Amino acid sequence: MTHEFDEHIALSHQDETTWVAELDAGWSVGGGLNGGYLLAVAGNAVRQTFPSKPDPIAISAYYLSAAEPGKATVHVDVRREGGSVATAAVDLRQGEETRIAALATYADLDRLGDDVRTTAEEPDLPPPDQCVPNTMAPPEVRAIAPLMDRFDMRFHPDHIGWAVGQPSGDGVLSAWFRLVDDREPDPVSLLMVVDALPPVTFDLGMPGWAPTLELTAHVRARPAPGWLKVRHATRNMAGGMFEEDCEVWDSAGRLVAQSRQLARQPRPVS
Amino acid sequence: MTHEFDEHIALSHQDETTWVAELDAGWSVGGGLNGGYLLAVAGNAVRQTFPSKPDPIAISAYYLSAAEPGKATVHVDVRREGGSVATAAVDLRQGEETRIAALATYADLDRLGDDVRTTAEEPDLPPPDQCVPNTMAPPEVRAIAPLMDRFDMRFHPDHIGWAVGQPSGDGVLSAWFRLVDDREPDPVSLLMVVDALPPVTFDLGMPGWAPTLELTAHVRARPAPGWLKVRHATRNMAGGMFEEDCEVWDSAGRLVAQSRQLARQPRPVS
């Protein structure tokens, strides 16, 4: 069975360092395509560049212009290879416009040590059937976010007040997450997961989509199959921008990805 | 008066997009030069590239090889300019070797909005004269870290146990910070400050320097003059790597910089 996520990040070779992708309209949100989806497309090209180091352990993307559905090219420039990690610069372009410029370091997660010493605390979520599904999101949210149809998300009831006009003001969102067709998570899909939830600013009473300026993700372990837990938080809104930290925990209770992005405060929904 | 930090990050023009720096041996630590110092040198070149957008609001550096004292070239490739932010790719090289590859987005911090809504908590440090100065660091630390002579650091007494063989195990370090010759902080110097303290792994009982794989810093406000407070924390050590989060607070009590790096666990001190 082919899952839609794999179809949507699929690449064909144009030449040795250039790949072609067909960006799918199903990932539209606000005025463009979801940044996590674009990161996964770029990350997939780097993955194929380093067959023996297939996992993104760190990737930093700078979002330069809004992407549109349709053809895109991904350009991979190997910057260092050798030893246990490899680094590349990667651009995702449409025509003459660069959509994202990124740097990425890859490794084989299975060949790293198996020591784990995590003091971060796993999000405490009620069981999925006691959480609020994304299918109940308000029509104005779904209208600007067709990408929500890609996901089965179950939001923590304590931080879903924004859906009924009563945001908590804490600056926190958390949810169970999986892809709608049960495609299991892997290191590349985690690059999309870290940017899949609505902006944490929803919980601060600021509706509207928040354009990402920069997003860095670390994938720290290969995720176990099943539901993921995703938690977003912000602690510093200033100068029209905010940082959004994301943690992704797998069904085995392991912290598999951490990310931080710098984003502009949401533009009001028109 | 010229301060040593400004001398050490000074650049001369080689051509329109290339700058020459003389990396100073005073920033040596472990087997190379301090990563924050290199980031400030690279950041200084981008600053001079964008005179109307002089402040690094986000910069992501990938550390490819250990730098040595002596000549380096900094290559700036403008990726987008226009609007309120500008983005460049920047390489710091020595001979044929790339030391760091980075992406950076710059703006004018004075022209961003002045709204501030910070829920992060300022580090609670005793007054500087009740903290432990870096001049009391153990000889084995100072021997591998000449860069400590650049700083006046006063460590929180609760997280200095590593200096006497009794690390707290919390994975936290905090200190007052200023440059030895009282050079006041600015947005470019903050790029060095976020990587100036010893690795947070000291507090976990793992001495030795920890090579940075990737470091992303966000500068969120122009710092007020005076002492800075710097706090490092890690919450996830796994696969031979750990993330280190850093916050820098200025003397006005504002969170002026946030960074996260992914580093390898320390190599044992030989």
Short mmCIF file of C-alpha atoms in Angstrom, two decimals, chain A residues 44-202:
data_model
loop_
_atom_site.label_atom_id
_atom_site.label_comp_id
_atom_site.label_asym_id
_atom_site.label_seq_id
_atom_site.Cartn_x
_atom_site.Cartn_y
_atom_site.Cartn_z
CA ASN A 44 13.75 13.35 1.61
CA ALA A 45 16.21 14.58 -1.04
CA VAL A 46 19.05 14.67 1.50
CA ARG A 47 18.04 11.20 2.69
CA GLN A 48 18.46 9.84 -0.82
CA THR A 49 21.79 11.64 -1.16
CA PHE A 50 23.27 9.81 1.85
CA PRO A 51 22.04 6.18 1.63
CA SER A 52 24.24 5.04 4.52
CA LYS A 53 23.24 8.03 6.69
CA PRO A 54 19.52 8.24 6.01
CA ASP A 55 18.33 10.08 9.12
CA PRO A 56 18.12 13.86 9.71
CA ILE A 57 19.67 14.46 13.10
CA ALA A 58 19.66 18.25 12.65
CA ILE A 59 18.07 20.38 9.94
CA SER A 60 17.66 24.16 9.85
CA ALA A 61 15.37 25.75 7.28
CA TYR A 62 15.03 29.43 6.44
CA TYR A 63 11.72 30.24 4.77
CA LEU A 64 12.28 32.81 2.03
CA SER A 65 9.00 32.87 0.11
CA ALA A 66 5.62 31.13 0.17
CA ALA A 67 5.46 27.88 -1.81
CA GLU A 68 2.59 26.98 -4.14
CA PRO A 69 1.20 23.62 -5.24
CA GLY A 70 2.97 22.25 -8.31
CA LYS A 71 6.45 21.52 -9.49
CA ALA A 72 9.47 22.27 -7.32
CA THR A 73 13.14 21.42 -7.61
CA VAL A 74 15.34 20.38 -4.71
CA HIS A 75 19.07 21.09 -4.99
CA VAL A 76 21.47 19.24 -2.69
CA ASP A 77 25.03 20.49 -2.20
CA VAL A 78 27.10 18.04 -0.13
CA ARG A 79 29.23 20.06 2.28
CA ARG A 80 30.93 17.29 4.22
CA GLU A 81 30.80 13.51 4.17
CA GLY A 82 32.90 11.07 6.11
CA GLY A 83 32.84 9.78 9.65
CA SER A 84 29.51 9.10 11.30
CA VAL A 85 27.69 12.21 10.03
CA ALA A 86 27.28 14.01 6.71
CA THR A 87 26.17 17.59 6.05
CA ALA A 88 24.49 19.17 3.03
CA ALA A 89 23.02 22.50 2.01
CA VAL A 90 19.63 22.09 0.36
CA ASP A 91 17.41 24.53 -1.52
CA LEU A 92 13.78 24.01 -2.47
CA ARG A 93 12.88 26.22 -5.45
CA GLN A 94 9.94 26.96 -7.70
CA GLY A 95 11.02 28.59 -10.96
CA GLU A 96 13.52 31.30 -10.03
CA GLU A 97 12.24 31.63 -6.46
CA THR A 98 13.88 29.89 -3.53
CA ARG A 99 11.20 28.77 -1.09
CA ILE A 100 13.46 27.38 1.62
CA ALA A 101 17.22 27.34 2.09
CA ALA A 102 18.39 24.74 4.59
CA LEU A 103 21.40 23.05 6.13
CA ALA A 104 21.18 19.49 7.37
CA THR A 105 23.33 16.92 9.13
CA TYR A 106 22.41 13.27 8.64
CA ALA A 107 23.49 10.05 10.34
CA ASP A 108 22.22 6.51 10.87
CA LEU A 109 20.16 6.64 14.06
CA ASP A 110 20.52 2.87 14.49
CA ARG A 111 24.29 3.22 14.75
CA LEU A 112 24.30 5.84 17.49
CA GLY A 113 24.63 4.71 21.09
CA ASP A 114 21.57 3.44 22.90
CA ASP A 115 22.11 5.37 26.11
CA VAL A 116 19.11 7.56 26.98
CA ARG A 117 18.93 10.04 29.83
CA THR A 118 15.86 12.21 29.35
CA THR A 119 14.66 14.60 32.04
CA ALA A 120 12.07 16.25 29.82
CA GLU A 121 8.59 15.14 30.82
CA GLU A 122 6.30 13.30 28.45
CA PRO A 123 3.09 15.23 27.78
CA ASP A 124 0.25 14.08 29.99
CA LEU A 125 -2.65 13.58 27.57
CA PRO A 126 -5.99 11.87 28.25
CA PRO A 127 -6.62 8.84 26.01
CA PRO A 128 -7.27 9.77 22.36
CA ASP A 129 -11.02 9.09 22.62
CA GLN A 130 -11.24 11.60 25.49
CA CYS A 131 -9.47 14.34 23.50
CA VAL A 132 -10.91 16.75 20.93
CA PRO A 133 -10.45 15.59 17.32
CA ASN A 134 -9.31 18.01 14.61
CA THR A 135 -12.50 17.15 12.71
CA MET A 136 -14.22 19.39 15.27
CA ALA A 137 -12.02 22.39 14.44
CA PRO A 138 -14.00 25.55 13.72
CA PRO A 139 -14.94 26.08 10.06
CA GLU A 140 -12.79 29.24 9.85
CA VAL A 141 -9.74 27.21 10.86
CA ARG A 142 -10.43 24.38 8.43
CA ALA A 143 -11.08 26.89 5.65
CA ILE A 144 -7.53 28.28 5.87
CA ALA A 145 -5.97 24.94 6.71
CA PRO A 146 -6.80 22.16 4.25
CA LEU A 147 -3.70 20.38 5.57
CA MET A 148 -5.70 19.38 8.65
CA ASP A 149 -7.40 16.78 6.46
CA ARG A 150 -4.06 14.96 6.31
CA PHE A 151 -4.06 14.34 10.07
CA ASP A 152 -5.87 12.53 12.81
CA MET A 153 -5.17 14.88 15.73
CA ARG A 154 -6.71 14.68 19.19
CA PHE A 155 -6.19 17.86 21.19
CA HIS A 156 -5.76 18.05 24.93
CA PRO A 157 -9.10 19.39 26.24
CA ASP A 158 -7.29 21.90 28.49
CA HIS A 159 -5.79 23.72 25.52
CA ILE A 160 -8.58 23.64 22.98
CA GLY A 161 -10.48 26.65 24.37
CA TRP A 162 -9.43 28.68 21.31
CA ALA A 163 -11.82 26.55 19.26
CA VAL A 164 -14.72 28.05 21.18
CA GLY A 165 -13.28 31.54 21.69
CA GLN A 166 -11.77 30.83 25.12
CA PRO A 167 -8.00 30.41 24.72
CA SER A 168 -6.20 29.42 27.92
CA GLY A 169 -3.52 32.10 27.58
CA ASP A 170 -0.83 29.61 28.61
CA GLY A 171 0.90 29.42 25.24
CA VAL A 172 0.69 25.63 25.12
CA LEU A 173 -0.92 23.14 22.73
CA SER A 174 -0.67 19.37 22.83
CA ALA A 175 -2.25 16.58 20.86
CA TRP A 176 -2.12 12.97 19.82
CA PHE A 177 -1.03 12.80 16.20
CA ARG A 178 -1.07 10.37 13.34
CA LEU A 179 -1.47 10.53 9.57
CA VAL A 180 -5.02 9.85 8.35
CA ASP A 181 -4.12 6.70 6.42
CA ASP A 182 -2.14 5.28 9.35
CA ARG A 183 1.23 5.76 7.63
CA GLU A 184 3.64 5.08 10.49
CA PRO A 185 6.10 7.78 11.60
CA ASP A 186 9.75 7.73 10.55
CA PRO A 187 12.59 10.26 10.87
CA VAL A 188 11.64 12.14 7.69
CA SER A 189 7.94 12.34 8.55
CA LEU A 190 8.90 13.83 11.93
CA LEU A 191 10.18 16.89 10.01
CA MET A 192 6.57 17.47 9.03
CA VAL A 193 5.11 16.55 12.42
CA VAL A 194 7.06 19.32 14.23
CA ASP A 195 5.12 21.93 12.22
CA ALA A 196 1.75 20.21 11.89
CA LEU A 197 -0.26 21.51 14.85
CA PRO A 198 -1.88 24.95 14.68
CA PRO A 199 0.42 27.77 15.87
CA VAL A 200 0.74 27.88 19.65
CA THR A 201 -0.46 31.48 19.40
CA PHE A 202 -4.00 30.10 19.02
#
